[in-house]
């Protein structure tokens, strides 16, 4: 199953929530007027798109309607797909040009971080890259064991210390091992919770400085894992981490289990953070690279094409 089919299937609940409501609303209008845009904006906000992003989408729609002289409300859906595709476009590629390159994975507990790391490792291995995991979430009980399960499942080596060890020391040893073995990609797990938020952010900063010391010129991605089912709370989490961790991209998990997939839009529009991967299922190959055009098309697929 390709990305479009997976994302279409994964967005089913979101599509039923947002697109069905918009379609129904559009059919109640015989012309495009300000009342239509006001109702559309309200429906987008209710679909977890957020107020600022909903306003931006409607402003872009107004421009396109005026520029192209469109008068039929039924044409709005195609325009909406176009606007959303442009909105979530941009650089969603992974930039891993050095050997080794480093991916630091961050996020609060419960978002599917450990599972995501295992799936990422499997993705890179399937591309022919060598991968090594670093178990730097030493704070949470069983985090190391859980990551080991996914390392074994993906068939990649993992560097670990005992529970409660210094996370930066784990990262140091992981990077040293990766250099020695000529590994392509290092993926480091990190704690999702410490005694308080400041401790967590300080720990992430310490890990980042360790990477600077061991591999000063390496390609680095700092990926924040967010749970799509939390809707606007995911945007707030991203805001907090963005202040402290130099995030380069988002991984949005559990997209298939929620009607709140519209949260992709404010993350990219308001926070200017690219969504690099989306989780659309529980299988090891269900973490998919994000494609803006396919996302928009899957989100606004017409009801008649649904089977």
PDB file of C-alpha atoms in Angstrom:
ATOM      1  CA  UNK A   1       0.000   0.000   0.000  1.00  0.00           C
ATOM      2  CA  UNK A   2       1.477   3.380  -1.062  1.00  0.00           C
ATOM      3  CA  UNK A   3       1.585   6.587   0.971  1.00  0.00           C
ATOM      4  CA  UNK A   4      -1.636   7.989  -0.481  1.00  0.00           C
ATOM      5  CA  UNK A   5      -3.626   4.827   0.287  1.00  0.00           C
ATOM      6  CA  UNK A   6      -2.167   4.606   3.798  1.00  0.00           C
ATOM      7  CA  UNK A   7      -2.725   8.290   4.555  1.00  0.00           C
ATOM      8  CA  UNK A   8      -6.215   8.182   3.034  1.00  0.00           C
ATOM      9  CA  UNK A   9      -7.070   5.234   5.239  1.00  0.00           C
ATOM     10  CA  UNK A  10      -5.369   6.874   8.239  1.00  0.00           C
ATOM     11  CA  UNK A  11      -7.251  10.143   7.775  1.00  0.00           C
ATOM     12  CA  UNK A  12     -10.657   8.465   7.510  1.00  0.00           C
ATOM     13  CA  UNK A  13     -11.901   9.724  10.898  1.00  0.00           C
ATOM     14  CA  UNK A  14     -10.535  13.230  10.313  1.00  0.00           C
ATOM     15  CA  UNK A  15     -12.002  13.320   6.808  1.00  0.00           C
ATOM     16  CA  UNK A  16     -15.394  12.207   8.087  1.00  0.00           C
ATOM     17  CA  UNK A  17     -15.233  14.910  10.746  1.00  0.00           C
ATOM     18  CA  UNK A  18     -13.943  17.865   8.685  1.00  0.00           C
ATOM     19  CA  UNK A  19     -14.691  17.174   5.027  1.00  0.00           C
ATOM     20  CA  UNK A  20     -18.157  15.754   5.523  1.00  0.00           C
ATOM     21  CA  UNK A  21     -19.179  18.814   7.571  1.00  0.00           C
ATOM     22  CA  UNK A  22     -17.729  21.206   4.989  1.00  0.00           C
ATOM     23  CA  UNK A  23     -19.372  19.358   2.093  1.00  0.00           C
ATOM     24  CA  UNK A  24     -22.746  19.459   3.830  1.00  0.00           C
ATOM     25  CA  UNK A  25     -22.343  23.165   4.558  1.00  0.00           C
ATOM     26  CA  UNK A  26     -21.333  24.014   0.978  1.00  0.00           C
ATOM     27  CA  UNK A  27     -24.399  22.253  -0.411  1.00  0.00           C
ATOM     28  CA  UNK A  28     -26.585  24.624   1.600  1.00  0.00           C
ATOM     29  CA  UNK A  29     -25.205  27.652  -0.278  1.00  0.00           C
ATOM     30  CA  UNK A  30     -26.115  28.792  -3.795  1.00  0.00           C
ATOM     31  CA  UNK A  31     -23.423  31.474  -3.972  1.00  0.00           C
ATOM     32  CA  UNK A  32     -20.030  32.243  -2.453  1.00  0.00           C
ATOM     33  CA  UNK A  33     -20.411  35.032   0.088  1.00  0.00           C
ATOM     34  CA  UNK A  34     -18.968  36.137   3.421  1.00  0.00           C
ATOM     35  CA  UNK A  35     -21.434  33.987   5.345  1.00  0.00           C
ATOM     36  CA  UNK A  36     -20.031  30.903   3.595  1.00  0.00           C
ATOM     37  CA  UNK A  37     -16.470  31.828   4.618  1.00  0.00           C
ATOM     38  CA  UNK A  38     -17.544  32.477   8.212  1.00  0.00           C
ATOM     39  CA  UNK A  39     -19.187  29.047   8.456  1.00  0.00           C
ATOM     40  CA  UNK A  40     -16.192  27.409   6.813  1.00  0.00           C
ATOM     41  CA  UNK A  41     -13.818  29.068   9.280  1.00  0.00           C
ATOM     42  CA  UNK A  42     -15.934  27.830  12.186  1.00  0.00           C
ATOM     43  CA  UNK A  43     -15.920  24.253  10.854  1.00  0.00           C
ATOM     44  CA  UNK A  44     -12.142  24.332  10.398  1.00  0.00           C
ATOM     45  CA  UNK A  45     -11.660  25.546  13.985  1.00  0.00           C
ATOM     46  CA  UNK A  46     -13.918  22.749  15.231  1.00  0.00           C
ATOM     47  CA  UNK A  47     -11.723  20.328  13.246  1.00  0.00           C
ATOM     48  CA  UNK A  48      -8.641  21.230  15.349  1.00  0.00           C
ATOM     49  CA  UNK A  49      -7.154  23.428  12.654  1.00  0.00           C
ATOM     50  CA  UNK A  50      -6.887  26.329  15.118  1.00  0.00           C
ATOM     51  CA  UNK A  51      -8.182  29.890  14.805  1.00  0.00           C
ATOM     52  CA  UNK A  52      -5.110  31.506  13.215  1.00  0.00           C
ATOM     53  CA  UNK A  53      -4.708  28.770  10.622  1.00  0.00           C
ATOM     54  CA  UNK A  54      -8.440  28.697   9.844  1.00  0.00           C
ATOM     55  CA  UNK A  55      -8.310  32.464   9.227  1.00  0.00           C
ATOM     56  CA  UNK A  56      -5.265  32.076   6.978  1.00  0.00           C
ATOM     57  CA  UNK A  57      -6.947  29.311   4.954  1.00  0.00           C
ATOM     58  CA  UNK A  58     -10.090  31.380   4.451  1.00  0.00           C
ATOM     59  CA  UNK A  59      -8.070  34.449   3.460  1.00  0.00           C
ATOM     60  CA  UNK A  60      -6.230  32.395   0.829  1.00  0.00           C
ATOM     61  CA  UNK A  61      -9.539  30.984  -0.417  1.00  0.00           C
ATOM     62  CA  UNK A  62     -11.014  34.479  -0.744  1.00  0.00           C
ATOM     63  CA  UNK A  63      -8.025  35.528  -2.868  1.00  0.00           C
ATOM     64  CA  UNK A  64      -8.263  32.531  -5.178  1.00  0.00           C
ATOM     65  CA  UNK A  65     -12.039  32.899  -5.559  1.00  0.00           C
ATOM     66  CA  UNK A  66     -11.601  36.557  -6.523  1.00  0.00           C
ATOM     67  CA  UNK A  67      -8.610  35.985  -8.828  1.00  0.00           C
ATOM     68  CA  UNK A  68     -10.321  33.154 -10.725  1.00  0.00           C
ATOM     69  CA  UNK A  69     -13.838  34.582 -10.720  1.00  0.00           C
ATOM     70  CA  UNK A  70     -15.311  31.466  -9.076  1.00  0.00           C
ATOM     71  CA  UNK A  71     -18.971  31.685  -8.089  1.00  0.00           C
ATOM     72  CA  UNK A  72     -19.991  28.047  -7.543  1.00  0.00           C
ATOM     73  CA  UNK A  73     -19.758  26.941  -3.858  1.00  0.00           C
ATOM     74  CA  UNK A  74     -19.085  23.361  -5.030  1.00  0.00           C
ATOM     75  CA  UNK A  75     -15.694  24.516  -6.365  1.00  0.00           C
ATOM     76  CA  UNK A  76     -14.570  25.487  -2.856  1.00  0.00           C
ATOM     77  CA  UNK A  77     -13.585  21.920  -1.932  1.00  0.00           C
ATOM     78  CA  UNK A  78     -11.019  21.705  -4.752  1.00  0.00           C
ATOM     79  CA  UNK A  79      -9.662  25.130  -3.804  1.00  0.00           C
ATOM     80  CA  UNK A  80      -9.452  24.048  -0.171  1.00  0.00           C
ATOM     81  CA  UNK A  81      -7.339  21.045  -1.144  1.00  0.00           C
ATOM     82  CA  UNK A  82      -5.053  23.358  -3.134  1.00  0.00           C
ATOM     83  CA  UNK A  83      -4.668  25.866  -0.280  1.00  0.00           C
ATOM     84  CA  UNK A  84      -3.995  23.172   2.331  1.00  0.00           C
ATOM     85  CA  UNK A  85      -1.440  21.490   0.072  1.00  0.00           C
ATOM     86  CA  UNK A  86       0.419  24.805  -0.254  1.00  0.00           C
ATOM     87  CA  UNK A  87       0.138  25.450   3.477  1.00  0.00           C
ATOM     88  CA  UNK A  88       1.722  22.145   4.521  1.00  0.00           C
ATOM     89  CA  UNK A  89       4.288  22.155   1.735  1.00  0.00           C
ATOM     90  CA  UNK A  90       7.919  23.071   2.258  1.00  0.00           C
ATOM     91  CA  UNK A  91      10.961  21.086   3.264  1.00  0.00           C
ATOM     92  CA  UNK A  92       9.767  17.835   4.809  1.00  0.00           C
ATOM     93  CA  UNK A  93      12.884  15.856   3.798  1.00  0.00           C
ATOM     94  CA  UNK A  94      15.313  14.350   6.286  1.00  0.00           C
ATOM     95  CA  UNK A  95      18.780  15.891   5.989  1.00  0.00           C
ATOM     96  CA  UNK A  96      21.203  13.116   6.867  1.00  0.00           C
ATOM     97  CA  UNK A  97      24.282  13.794   4.767  1.00  0.00           C
ATOM     98  CA  UNK A  98      27.137  12.796   7.080  1.00  0.00           C
ATOM     99  CA  UNK A  99      28.285   9.410   8.309  1.00  0.00           C
ATOM    100  CA  UNK A 100      27.138   9.068  10.970  1.00  0.00           C
ATOM    101  CA  UNK A 101      24.137  11.400  11.006  1.00  0.00           C
ATOM    102  CA  UNK A 102      22.250  11.830  14.267  1.00  0.00           C
ATOM    103  CA  UNK A 103      18.529  11.874  15.004  1.00  0.00           C
ATOM    104  CA  UNK A 104      17.498  12.973  18.485  1.00  0.00           C
ATOM    105  CA  UNK A 105      13.927  11.897  19.248  1.00  0.00           C
ATOM    106  CA  UNK A 106      12.059  13.849  21.918  1.00  0.00           C
ATOM    107  CA  UNK A 107       8.502  13.992  23.258  1.00  0.00           C
ATOM    108  CA  UNK A 108       6.436  13.464  26.393  1.00  0.00           C
ATOM    109  CA  UNK A 109       5.668   9.970  27.668  1.00  0.00           C
ATOM    110  CA  UNK A 110       2.736   8.204  26.047  1.00  0.00           C
ATOM    111  CA  UNK A 111       2.976   9.679  22.558  1.00  0.00           C
ATOM    112  CA  UNK A 112       4.487   6.529  21.028  1.00  0.00           C
ATOM    113  CA  UNK A 113       8.126   7.685  21.054  1.00  0.00           C
ATOM    114  CA  UNK A 114       9.757   4.278  21.586  1.00  0.00           C
ATOM    115  CA  UNK A 115       7.575   2.622  18.949  1.00  0.00           C
ATOM    116  CA  UNK A 116       8.339   5.441  16.532  1.00  0.00           C
ATOM    117  CA  UNK A 117      12.101   5.013  17.001  1.00  0.00           C
ATOM    118  CA  UNK A 118      11.775   1.308  16.166  1.00  0.00           C
ATOM    119  CA  UNK A 119       9.788   2.118  13.035  1.00  0.00           C
ATOM    120  CA  UNK A 120      12.274   4.809  12.000  1.00  0.00           C
ATOM    121  CA  UNK A 121      15.120   2.328  12.390  1.00  0.00           C
ATOM    122  CA  UNK A 122      13.249  -0.208  10.252  1.00  0.00           C
ATOM    123  CA  UNK A 123      12.604   2.455   7.585  1.00  0.00           C
ATOM    124  CA  UNK A 124      16.267   3.403   7.313  1.00  0.00           C
ATOM    125  CA  UNK A 125      17.399  -0.212   7.340  1.00  0.00           C
ATOM    126  CA  UNK A 126      14.959  -0.958   4.499  1.00  0.00           C
ATOM    127  CA  UNK A 127      16.667   1.854   2.549  1.00  0.00           C
ATOM    128  CA  UNK A 128      19.995   0.030   2.960  1.00  0.00           C
ATOM    129  CA  UNK A 129      21.373   2.240   5.743  1.00  0.00           C
ATOM    130  CA  UNK A 130      23.083   0.941   8.872  1.00  0.00           C
ATOM    131  CA  UNK A 131      21.399   2.134  12.057  1.00  0.00           C
ATOM    132  CA  UNK A 132      22.315   2.235  15.744  1.00  0.00           C
ATOM    133  CA  UNK A 133      20.012   3.145  18.643  1.00  0.00           C
ATOM    134  CA  UNK A 134      21.021   4.938  21.837  1.00  0.00           C
ATOM    135  CA  UNK A 135      18.843   4.267  24.904  1.00  0.00           C
ATOM    136  CA  UNK A 136      19.196   7.699  26.536  1.00  0.00           C
ATOM    137  CA  UNK A 137      15.799   7.613  28.266  1.00  0.00           C
ATOM    138  CA  UNK A 138      17.310   6.278  31.471  1.00  0.00           C
ATOM    139  CA  UNK A 139      14.787   7.991  33.747  1.00  0.00           C
ATOM    140  CA  UNK A 140      11.641   5.984  33.002  1.00  0.00           C
ATOM    141  CA  UNK A 141      11.359   2.430  34.274  1.00  0.00           C
ATOM    142  CA  UNK A 142      11.277  -0.134  31.435  1.00  0.00           C
ATOM    143  CA  UNK A 143      12.132   2.446  28.730  1.00  0.00           C
ATOM    144  CA  UNK A 144      15.438   0.700  27.974  1.00  0.00           C
ATOM    145  CA  UNK A 145      13.790  -2.733  27.788  1.00  0.00           C
ATOM    146  CA  UNK A 146      11.036  -1.416  25.505  1.00  0.00           C
ATOM    147  CA  UNK A 147      13.575   0.135  23.156  1.00  0.00           C
ATOM    148  CA  UNK A 148      15.550  -3.131  23.138  1.00  0.00           C
ATOM    149  CA  UNK A 149      12.427  -4.969  21.961  1.00  0.00           C
ATOM    150  CA  UNK A 150      12.109  -2.552  19.017  1.00  0.00           C
ATOM    151  CA  UNK A 151      15.848  -2.693  18.262  1.00  0.00           C
ATOM    152  CA  UNK A 152      15.565  -6.493  18.042  1.00  0.00           C
ATOM    153  CA  UNK A 153      12.435  -6.232  15.902  1.00  0.00           C
ATOM    154  CA  UNK A 154      14.130  -3.817  13.498  1.00  0.00           C
ATOM    155  CA  UNK A 155      17.347  -5.864  13.588  1.00  0.00           C
ATOM    156  CA  UNK A 156      19.656  -3.016  14.649  1.00  0.00           C
ATOM    157  CA  UNK A 157      22.236  -2.702  17.479  1.00  0.00           C
ATOM    158  CA  UNK A 158      21.544  -0.617  20.592  1.00  0.00           C
ATOM    159  CA  UNK A 159      23.857   0.994  23.143  1.00  0.00           C
ATOM    160  CA  UNK A 160      22.526   1.143  26.700  1.00  0.00           C
ATOM    161  CA  UNK A 161      23.582   1.758  30.299  1.00  0.00           C
ATOM    162  CA  UNK A 162      21.776   0.877  33.506  1.00  0.00           C
ATOM    163  CA  UNK A 163      18.524   2.585  34.474  1.00  0.00           C
ATOM    164  CA  UNK A 164      19.243   5.954  36.109  1.00  0.00           C
ATOM    165  CA  UNK A 165      22.552   6.424  34.246  1.00  0.00           C
ATOM    166  CA  UNK A 166      23.579   9.787  32.795  1.00  0.00           C
ATOM    167  CA  UNK A 167      21.722  10.101  29.438  1.00  0.00           C
ATOM    168  CA  UNK A 168      24.510  12.223  27.940  1.00  0.00           C
ATOM    169  CA  UNK A 169      27.000   9.431  28.757  1.00  0.00           C
ATOM    170  CA  UNK A 170      24.798   6.953  26.872  1.00  0.00           C
ATOM    171  CA  UNK A 171      24.725   9.296  23.871  1.00  0.00           C
ATOM    172  CA  UNK A 172      28.516   9.725  24.066  1.00  0.00           C
ATOM    173  CA  UNK A 173      29.091   5.955  23.991  1.00  0.00           C
ATOM    174  CA  UNK A 174      26.522   5.494  21.206  1.00  0.00           C
ATOM    175  CA  UNK A 175      28.209   8.099  18.997  1.00  0.00           C
ATOM    176  CA  UNK A 176      31.663   6.646  19.709  1.00  0.00           C
ATOM    177  CA  UNK A 177      30.444   3.160  18.753  1.00  0.00           C
ATOM    178  CA  UNK A 178      28.758   4.467  15.615  1.00  0.00           C
ATOM    179  CA  UNK A 179      31.960   6.232  14.525  1.00  0.00           C
ATOM    180  CA  UNK A 180      34.006   3.100  15.141  1.00  0.00           C
ATOM    181  CA  UNK A 181      31.610   0.878  13.178  1.00  0.00           C
ATOM    182  CA  UNK A 182      30.959   3.301  10.312  1.00  0.00           C
ATOM    183  CA  UNK A 183      27.234   3.482  11.049  1.00  0.00           C
ATOM    184  CA  UNK A 184      25.082   5.658   8.777  1.00  0.00           C
ATOM    185  CA  UNK A 185      22.352   6.802  11.183  1.00  0.00           C
ATOM    186  CA  UNK A 186      22.262   7.086  14.983  1.00  0.00           C
ATOM    187  CA  UNK A 187      18.836   7.453  16.632  1.00  0.00           C
ATOM    188  CA  UNK A 188      18.873   8.588  20.267  1.00  0.00           C
ATOM    189  CA  UNK A 189      15.892   8.141  22.559  1.00  0.00           C
ATOM    190  CA  UNK A 190      15.475  10.786  25.280  1.00  0.00           C
ATOM    191  CA  UNK A 191      13.443  11.143  28.469  1.00  0.00           C
ATOM    192  CA  UNK A 192       9.857  12.303  28.085  1.00  0.00           C
ATOM    193  CA  UNK A 193       9.608  13.402  31.691  1.00  0.00           C
ATOM    194  CA  UNK A 194      11.980  14.339  34.496  1.00  0.00           C
ATOM    195  CA  UNK A 195      11.339  15.867  37.918  1.00  0.00           C
ATOM    196  CA  UNK A 196      10.213  19.101  36.298  1.00  0.00           C
ATOM    197  CA  UNK A 197      10.159  20.795  32.904  1.00  0.00           C
ATOM    198  CA  UNK A 198      13.404  22.694  33.548  1.00  0.00           C
ATOM    199  CA  UNK A 199      15.243  19.446  34.361  1.00  0.00           C
ATOM    200  CA  UNK A 200      13.956  17.898  31.141  1.00  0.00           C
ATOM    201  CA  UNK A 201      15.008  20.845  28.986  1.00  0.00           C
ATOM    202  CA  UNK A 202      18.414  21.032  30.726  1.00  0.00           C
ATOM    203  CA  UNK A 203      18.933  17.312  30.012  1.00  0.00           C
ATOM    204  CA  UNK A 204      18.101  17.780  26.333  1.00  0.00           C
ATOM    205  CA  UNK A 205      20.576  20.671  26.208  1.00  0.00           C
ATOM    206  CA  UNK A 206      23.293  18.505  27.776  1.00  0.00           C
ATOM    207  CA  UNK A 207      22.698  15.740  25.211  1.00  0.00           C
ATOM    208  CA  UNK A 208      22.873  18.298  22.407  1.00  0.00           C
ATOM    209  CA  UNK A 209      26.213  19.598  23.706  1.00  0.00           C
ATOM    210  CA  UNK A 210      27.532  16.022  23.833  1.00  0.00           C
ATOM    211  CA  UNK A 211      26.668  15.569  20.156  1.00  0.00           C
ATOM    212  CA  UNK A 212      28.432  18.895  19.392  1.00  0.00           C
ATOM    213  CA  UNK A 213      31.532  17.618  21.185  1.00  0.00           C
ATOM    214  CA  UNK A 214      31.737  14.144  19.634  1.00  0.00           C
ATOM    215  CA  UNK A 215      30.412  14.891  16.142  1.00  0.00           C
ATOM    216  CA  UNK A 216      30.613  18.682  15.694  1.00  0.00           C
ATOM    217  CA  UNK A 217      29.956  18.636  11.939  1.00  0.00           C
ATOM    218  CA  UNK A 218      27.371  15.872  11.738  1.00  0.00           C
ATOM    219  CA  UNK A 219      23.969  16.226  10.091  1.00  0.00           C
ATOM    220  CA  UNK A 220      21.425  16.384  12.874  1.00  0.00           C
ATOM    221  CA  UNK A 221      17.653  16.136  13.093  1.00  0.00           C
ATOM    222  CA  UNK A 222      15.756  16.828  16.308  1.00  0.00           C
ATOM    223  CA  UNK A 223      12.349  15.224  15.881  1.00  0.00           C
ATOM    224  CA  UNK A 224       9.474  15.863  18.264  1.00  0.00           C
ATOM    225  CA  UNK A 225       6.939  13.030  18.497  1.00  0.00           C
ATOM    226  CA  UNK A 226       3.356  14.221  19.012  1.00  0.00           C
ATOM    227  CA  UNK A 227       0.155  12.249  19.506  1.00  0.00           C
ATOM    228  CA  UNK A 228      -2.453  13.404  16.953  1.00  0.00           C
ATOM    229  CA  UNK A 229      -5.307  12.302  19.223  1.00  0.00           C
ATOM    230  CA  UNK A 230      -4.499  15.161  21.623  1.00  0.00           C
ATOM    231  CA  UNK A 231      -5.412  17.811  19.037  1.00  0.00           C
ATOM    232  CA  UNK A 232      -4.552  21.364  20.085  1.00  0.00           C
ATOM    233  CA  UNK A 233      -2.630  20.049  23.106  1.00  0.00           C
ATOM    234  CA  UNK A 234      -0.079  18.683  20.631  1.00  0.00           C
ATOM    235  CA  UNK A 235       0.421  22.222  19.300  1.00  0.00           C
ATOM    236  CA  UNK A 236       1.020  23.474  22.859  1.00  0.00           C
ATOM    237  CA  UNK A 237       3.553  20.692  23.488  1.00  0.00           C
ATOM    238  CA  UNK A 238       5.387  21.602  20.300  1.00  0.00           C
ATOM    239  CA  UNK A 239       5.501  25.238  21.408  1.00  0.00           C
ATOM    240  CA  UNK A 240       7.118  24.289  24.737  1.00  0.00           C
ATOM    241  CA  UNK A 241       9.755  22.004  23.226  1.00  0.00           C
ATOM    242  CA  UNK A 242      10.463  24.416  20.379  1.00  0.00           C
ATOM    243  CA  UNK A 243      11.674  27.010  22.900  1.00  0.00           C
ATOM    244  CA  UNK A 244      14.325  24.700  24.335  1.00  0.00           C
ATOM    245  CA  UNK A 245      15.259  21.951  21.928  1.00  0.00           C
ATOM    246  CA  UNK A 246      15.872  23.396  18.441  1.00  0.00           C
ATOM    247  CA  UNK A 247      13.329  21.107  16.798  1.00  0.00           C
ATOM    248  CA  UNK A 248      13.872  20.414  13.080  1.00  0.00           C
ATOM    249  CA  UNK A 249      10.699  18.412  12.474  1.00  0.00           C
ATOM    250  CA  UNK A 250       7.614  16.676  13.818  1.00  0.00           C
ATOM    251  CA  UNK A 251       6.530  13.039  13.818  1.00  0.00           C
ATOM    252  CA  UNK A 252       2.764  12.836  14.257  1.00  0.00           C
ATOM    253  CA  UNK A 253       1.618   9.460  15.608  1.00  0.00           C
ATOM    254  CA  UNK A 254      -1.807   7.781  15.907  1.00  0.00           C
ATOM    255  CA  UNK A 255      -3.234   9.702  12.963  1.00  0.00           C
ATOM    256  CA  UNK A 256      -5.377   6.702  12.098  1.00  0.00           C
ATOM    257  CA  UNK A 257      -7.087   6.685  15.500  1.00  0.00           C
ATOM    258  CA  UNK A 258      -8.362  10.247  15.628  1.00  0.00           C
ATOM    259  CA  UNK A 259     -10.650  12.796  14.013  1.00  0.00           C
ATOM    260  CA  UNK A 260      -8.110  15.485  14.957  1.00  0.00           C
ATOM    261  CA  UNK A 261      -5.691  15.068  12.036  1.00  0.00           C
ATOM    262  CA  UNK A 262      -6.298  18.717  11.176  1.00  0.00           C
ATOM    263  CA  UNK A 263      -3.696  19.488  13.858  1.00  0.00           C
ATOM    264  CA  UNK A 264      -1.041  19.041  11.135  1.00  0.00           C
ATOM    265  CA  UNK A 265      -2.048  22.459   9.785  1.00  0.00           C
ATOM    266  CA  UNK A 266      -1.421  24.709  12.828  1.00  0.00           C
ATOM    267  CA  UNK A 267       1.820  22.843  13.613  1.00  0.00           C
ATOM    268  CA  UNK A 268       3.177  23.738  10.187  1.00  0.00           C
ATOM    269  CA  UNK A 269       1.519  27.131   9.772  1.00  0.00           C
ATOM    270  CA  UNK A 270       1.770  28.681  13.250  1.00  0.00           C
ATOM    271  CA  UNK A 271       4.957  27.021  14.511  1.00  0.00           C
ATOM    272  CA  UNK A 272       6.733  26.796  11.129  1.00  0.00           C
ATOM    273  CA  UNK A 273       7.749  23.214  11.878  1.00  0.00           C
ATOM    274  CA  UNK A 274       7.672  20.611   9.092  1.00  0.00           C
ATOM    275  CA  UNK A 275       5.864  17.331   9.706  1.00  0.00           C
ATOM    276  CA  UNK A 276       8.420  14.771   8.495  1.00  0.00           C
ATOM    277  CA  UNK A 277       6.629  11.501   9.302  1.00  0.00           C
ATOM    278  CA  UNK A 278       3.115  10.406  10.184  1.00  0.00           C
ATOM    279  CA  UNK A 279       2.041   7.220  11.946  1.00  0.00           C
ATOM    280  CA  UNK A 280      -0.999   5.642  10.295  1.00  0.00           C
ATOM    281  CA  UNK A 281      -1.121   2.212  11.947  1.00  0.00           C
ATOM    282  CA  UNK A 282       0.567  -0.184  14.341  1.00  0.00           C
ATOM    283  CA  UNK A 283       2.689  -2.216  11.903  1.00  0.00           C
ATOM    284  CA  UNK A 284       6.429  -1.603  11.675  1.00  0.00           C
ATOM    285  CA  UNK A 285       6.037  -0.105   8.168  1.00  0.00           C
ATOM    286  CA  UNK A 286       3.153   2.202   9.131  1.00  0.00           C
ATOM    287  CA  UNK A 287       5.385   5.205   9.798  1.00  0.00           C
ATOM    288  CA  UNK A 288       5.271   7.114   6.517  1.00  0.00           C
ATOM    289  CA  UNK A 289       7.295  10.089   5.195  1.00  0.00           C
ATOM    290  CA  UNK A 290       4.961  13.085   4.984  1.00  0.00           C
ATOM    291  CA  UNK A 291       3.782  14.233   1.551  1.00  0.00           C
ATOM    292  CA  UNK A 292       1.822  17.517   1.541  1.00  0.00           C
ATOM    293  CA  UNK A 293      -0.053  16.947  -1.731  1.00  0.00           C
ATOM    294  CA  UNK A 294      -1.173  13.456  -0.766  1.00  0.00           C
ATOM    295  CA  UNK A 295      -2.148  14.672   2.704  1.00  0.00           C
ATOM    296  CA  UNK A 296      -4.387  17.406   1.278  1.00  0.00           C
ATOM    297  CA  UNK A 297      -5.872  15.067  -1.324  1.00  0.00           C
ATOM    298  CA  UNK A 298      -6.589  12.390   1.287  1.00  0.00           C
ATOM    299  CA  UNK A 299      -8.125  14.939   3.650  1.00  0.00           C
ATOM    300  CA  UNK A 300     -10.572  16.306   1.087  1.00  0.00           C
ATOM    301  CA  UNK A 301     -11.341  13.188  -0.969  1.00  0.00           C
ATOM    302  CA  UNK A 302     -14.949  13.411  -2.130  1.00  0.00           C
ATOM    303  CA  UNK A 303     -17.473  11.172  -0.377  1.00  0.00           C
ATOM    304  CA  UNK A 304     -18.371   9.473  -3.641  1.00  0.00           C
ATOM    305  CA  UNK A 305     -14.828   8.056  -3.899  1.00  0.00           C
ATOM    306  CA  UNK A 306     -15.004   6.534  -0.449  1.00  0.00           C
ATOM    307  CA  UNK A 307     -15.590   2.807  -0.391  1.00  0.00           C
TER     308      UNK A 307
END
